[in-house]
């Protein structure tokens, strides 16, 4: 349950599988590398390098629906970002992020690399959990709250490990990934 004041430090978002072409709709793209610190369950501490900028982010546990959670993010220098990254646990999440505007919302489409190659997820941030969002044609099944798709989970259990069982669960996803 969210507190009454969900202003600046709450992330409210929905996640979806990507099952169609989106790159031609993108306004921009950037390369992202993320490292994670070991923490207690439900808490995520991450360092992100996005192009030539770095950020330190702390996230609290998700609510029951998986839609909302506390998030604090601050920009750090590129040098501090590199130093913090060197202190992170083993492994990295690397991805290309494509920004797609669609009917008043910006969808962040993450195309994962390395051990998560083949996974493409779209996220959209909302002003409230009840906010209506019109979905673009490239969006498929909603995976909000499915912890398999949390970046902090992908570092411990990459897509390559569970990809085959996932394709059996979502054959439409497998078919479209060979076309994108």
GROMACS .gro file of C-alpha atoms in nm:
model
  180
    1UNK     CA    1   0.000   0.000   0.000
    2UNK     CA    2   0.132   0.345  -0.091
    3UNK     CA    3   0.139   0.629   0.157
    4UNK     CA    4  -0.081   0.932   0.088
    5UNK     CA    5   0.215   1.137  -0.036
    6UNK     CA    6   0.337   0.963  -0.351
    7UNK     CA    7   0.496   1.273  -0.498
    8UNK     CA    8   0.859   1.270  -0.592
    9UNK     CA    9   0.999   0.940  -0.470
   10UNK     CA   10   0.749   0.680  -0.585
   11UNK     CA   11   0.785   0.497  -0.911
   12UNK     CA   12   0.453   0.382  -1.052
   13UNK     CA   13   0.499   0.179  -1.367
   14UNK     CA   14   0.364  -0.107  -1.575
   15UNK     CA   15   0.575  -0.354  -1.772
   16UNK     CA   16   0.487  -0.538  -2.091
   17UNK     CA   17   0.643  -0.788  -2.326
   18UNK     CA   18   0.731  -0.641  -2.664
   19UNK     CA   19   0.584  -0.842  -2.951
   20UNK     CA   20   0.621  -0.608  -3.247
   21UNK     CA   21   0.845  -0.357  -3.418
   22UNK     CA   22   0.906  -0.038  -3.217
   23UNK     CA   23   1.236   0.106  -3.342
   24UNK     CA   24   1.079   0.306  -3.624
   25UNK     CA   25   0.865   0.484  -3.360
   26UNK     CA   26   1.157   0.567  -3.128
   27UNK     CA   27   1.259   0.927  -3.065
   28UNK     CA   28   1.599   0.827  -2.927
   29UNK     CA   29   1.802   0.543  -2.783
   30UNK     CA   30   2.084   0.507  -2.533
   31UNK     CA   31   2.316   0.239  -2.400
   32UNK     CA   32   2.277   0.140  -2.035
   33UNK     CA   33   2.494  -0.067  -1.803
   34UNK     CA   34   2.369  -0.146  -1.453
   35UNK     CA   35   2.543  -0.299  -1.153
   36UNK     CA   36   2.383  -0.400  -0.823
   37UNK     CA   37   2.488  -0.409  -0.459
   38UNK     CA   38   2.391  -0.702  -0.235
   39UNK     CA   39   2.108  -0.592  -0.006
   40UNK     CA   40   1.832  -0.744   0.200
   41UNK     CA   41   1.534  -0.893   0.009
   42UNK     CA   42   1.301  -0.637  -0.146
   43UNK     CA   43   1.559  -0.356  -0.146
   44UNK     CA   44   1.753  -0.272  -0.461
   45UNK     CA   45   2.063  -0.052  -0.477
   46UNK     CA   46   2.180   0.006  -0.832
   47UNK     CA   47   2.444   0.201  -1.021
   48UNK     CA   48   2.349   0.294  -1.376
   49UNK     CA   49   2.570   0.432  -1.648
   50UNK     CA   50   2.361   0.570  -1.932
   51UNK     CA   51   2.572   0.696  -2.217
   52UNK     CA   52   2.810   0.936  -2.034
   53UNK     CA   53   2.598   0.995  -1.723
   54UNK     CA   54   2.584   0.794  -1.400
   55UNK     CA   55   2.314   0.749  -1.136
   56UNK     CA   56   2.281   0.585  -0.797
   57UNK     CA   57   1.933   0.447  -0.729
   58UNK     CA   58   1.773   0.293  -0.421
   59UNK     CA   59   1.438   0.114  -0.454
   60UNK     CA   60   1.215  -0.021  -0.181
   61UNK     CA   61   0.987  -0.325  -0.201
   62UNK     CA   62   0.702  -0.321  -0.451
   63UNK     CA   63   0.342  -0.301  -0.338
   64UNK     CA   64   0.126  -0.614  -0.369
   65UNK     CA   65   0.043  -0.541  -0.734
   66UNK     CA   66   0.404  -0.479  -0.834
   67UNK     CA   67   0.303  -0.143  -0.985
   68UNK     CA   68   0.449   0.099  -0.728
   69UNK     CA   69   0.755   0.124  -0.507
   70UNK     CA   70   0.968   0.383  -0.334
   71UNK     CA   71   1.254   0.507  -0.551
   72UNK     CA   72   1.533   0.752  -0.480
   73UNK     CA   73   1.774   0.839  -0.760
   74UNK     CA   74   2.059   1.086  -0.770
   75UNK     CA   75   2.303   1.175  -1.043
   76UNK     CA   76   2.670   1.110  -0.967
   77UNK     CA   77   2.979   1.203  -1.163
   78UNK     CA   78   3.095   0.971  -1.438
   79UNK     CA   79   3.410   0.894  -1.234
   80UNK     CA   80   3.204   0.814  -0.923
   81UNK     CA   81   2.977   0.597  -1.137
   82UNK     CA   82   3.274   0.393  -1.258
   83UNK     CA   83   3.407   0.360  -0.902
   84UNK     CA   84   3.067   0.256  -0.765
   85UNK     CA   85   3.027   0.007  -1.051
   86UNK     CA   86   3.356  -0.155  -0.951
   87UNK     CA   87   3.212  -0.214  -0.601
   88UNK     CA   88   2.896  -0.384  -0.726
   89UNK     CA   89   2.830  -0.756  -0.706
   90UNK     CA   90   2.934  -0.979  -0.994
   91UNK     CA   91   2.750  -0.937  -1.321
   92UNK     CA   92   2.593  -0.652  -1.515
   93UNK     CA   93   2.267  -0.582  -1.692
   94UNK     CA   94   2.337  -0.427  -2.032
   95UNK     CA   95   2.065  -0.299  -2.261
   96UNK     CA   96   1.969  -0.048  -2.525
   97UNK     CA   97   1.681   0.175  -2.418
   98UNK     CA   98   1.452   0.313  -2.687
   99UNK     CA   99   1.211   0.597  -2.602
  100UNK     CA  100   0.875   0.584  -2.779
  101UNK     CA  101   0.605   0.849  -2.729
  102UNK     CA  102   0.256   0.712  -2.771
  103UNK     CA  103  -0.071   0.892  -2.692
  104UNK     CA  104   0.072   1.112  -2.417
  105UNK     CA  105   0.298   0.853  -2.251
  106UNK     CA  106   0.665   0.768  -2.303
  107UNK     CA  107   0.734   0.397  -2.329
  108UNK     CA  108   1.088   0.291  -2.239
  109UNK     CA  109   1.164  -0.015  -2.448
  110UNK     CA  110   1.461  -0.211  -2.314
  111UNK     CA  111   1.638  -0.447  -2.551
  112UNK     CA  112   1.867  -0.661  -2.335
  113UNK     CA  113   2.213  -0.789  -2.428
  114UNK     CA  114   2.454  -1.054  -2.304
  115UNK     CA  115   2.294  -1.332  -2.097
  116UNK     CA  116   1.958  -1.154  -2.132
  117UNK     CA  117   1.975  -1.134  -2.514
  118UNK     CA  118   1.634  -1.193  -2.672
  119UNK     CA  119   1.438  -1.023  -2.394
  120UNK     CA  120   1.260  -0.698  -2.485
  121UNK     CA  121   1.041  -0.523  -2.227
  122UNK     CA  122   0.842  -0.198  -2.246
  123UNK     CA  123   0.781   0.008  -1.932
  124UNK     CA  124   0.559   0.310  -1.889
  125UNK     CA  125   0.560   0.536  -1.584
  126UNK     CA  126   0.225   0.661  -1.459
  127UNK     CA  127   0.100   0.936  -1.231
  128UNK     CA  128  -0.115   0.688  -1.035
  129UNK     CA  129  -0.183   0.315  -1.031
  130UNK     CA  130  -0.533   0.382  -1.171
  131UNK     CA  131  -0.416   0.598  -1.463
  132UNK     CA  132  -0.536   0.473  -1.801
  133UNK     CA  133  -0.272   0.422  -2.066
  134UNK     CA  134  -0.334   0.342  -2.432
  135UNK     CA  135  -0.098   0.068  -2.540
  136UNK     CA  136   0.100   0.088  -2.863
  137UNK     CA  137   0.068  -0.197  -3.115
  138UNK     CA  138   0.409  -0.343  -3.027
  139UNK     CA  139   0.306  -0.417  -2.667
  140UNK     CA  140   0.195  -0.769  -2.566
  141UNK     CA  141   0.121  -0.938  -2.235
  142UNK     CA  142   0.157  -0.738  -1.914
  143UNK     CA  143   0.431  -0.865  -1.681
  144UNK     CA  144   0.401  -0.600  -1.408
  145UNK     CA  145   0.485  -0.758  -1.075
  146UNK     CA  146   0.646  -1.067  -1.230
  147UNK     CA  147   0.983  -1.061  -1.055
  148UNK     CA  148   1.151  -1.255  -1.337
  149UNK     CA  149   1.149  -0.928  -1.531
  150UNK     CA  150   1.306  -0.710  -1.260
  151UNK     CA  151   1.654  -0.607  -1.369
  152UNK     CA  152   1.784  -0.695  -1.022
  153UNK     CA  153   1.652  -1.050  -1.078
  154UNK     CA  154   1.796  -1.075  -1.430
  155UNK     CA  155   2.144  -1.029  -1.288
  156UNK     CA  156   2.100  -1.337  -1.066
  157UNK     CA  157   1.880  -1.542  -1.300
  158UNK     CA  158   1.944  -1.426  -1.658
  159UNK     CA  159   1.697  -1.483  -1.938
  160UNK     CA  160   1.926  -1.742  -2.101
  161UNK     CA  161   1.856  -1.973  -1.803
  162UNK     CA  162   1.475  -1.966  -1.828
  163UNK     CA  163   1.423  -1.860  -2.190
  164UNK     CA  164   1.304  -2.203  -2.318
  165UNK     CA  165   1.037  -2.246  -2.050
  166UNK     CA  166   0.928  -1.886  -2.105
  167UNK     CA  167   0.888  -1.941  -2.482
  168UNK     CA  168   0.664  -2.241  -2.408
  169UNK     CA  169   0.459  -2.019  -2.176
  170UNK     CA  170   0.442  -1.733  -2.434
  171UNK     CA  171   0.477  -1.879  -2.786
  172UNK     CA  172   0.361  -1.548  -2.938
  173UNK     CA  173   0.667  -1.381  -2.787
  174UNK     CA  174   0.905  -1.637  -2.935
  175UNK     CA  175   0.754  -1.596  -3.281
  176UNK     CA  176   0.779  -1.217  -3.282
  177UNK     CA  177   1.135  -1.204  -3.142
  178UNK     CA  178   1.256  -1.380  -3.455
  179UNK     CA  179   1.097  -1.101  -3.664
  180UNK     CA  180   1.200  -0.788  -3.469
   0.00000   0.00000   0.00000
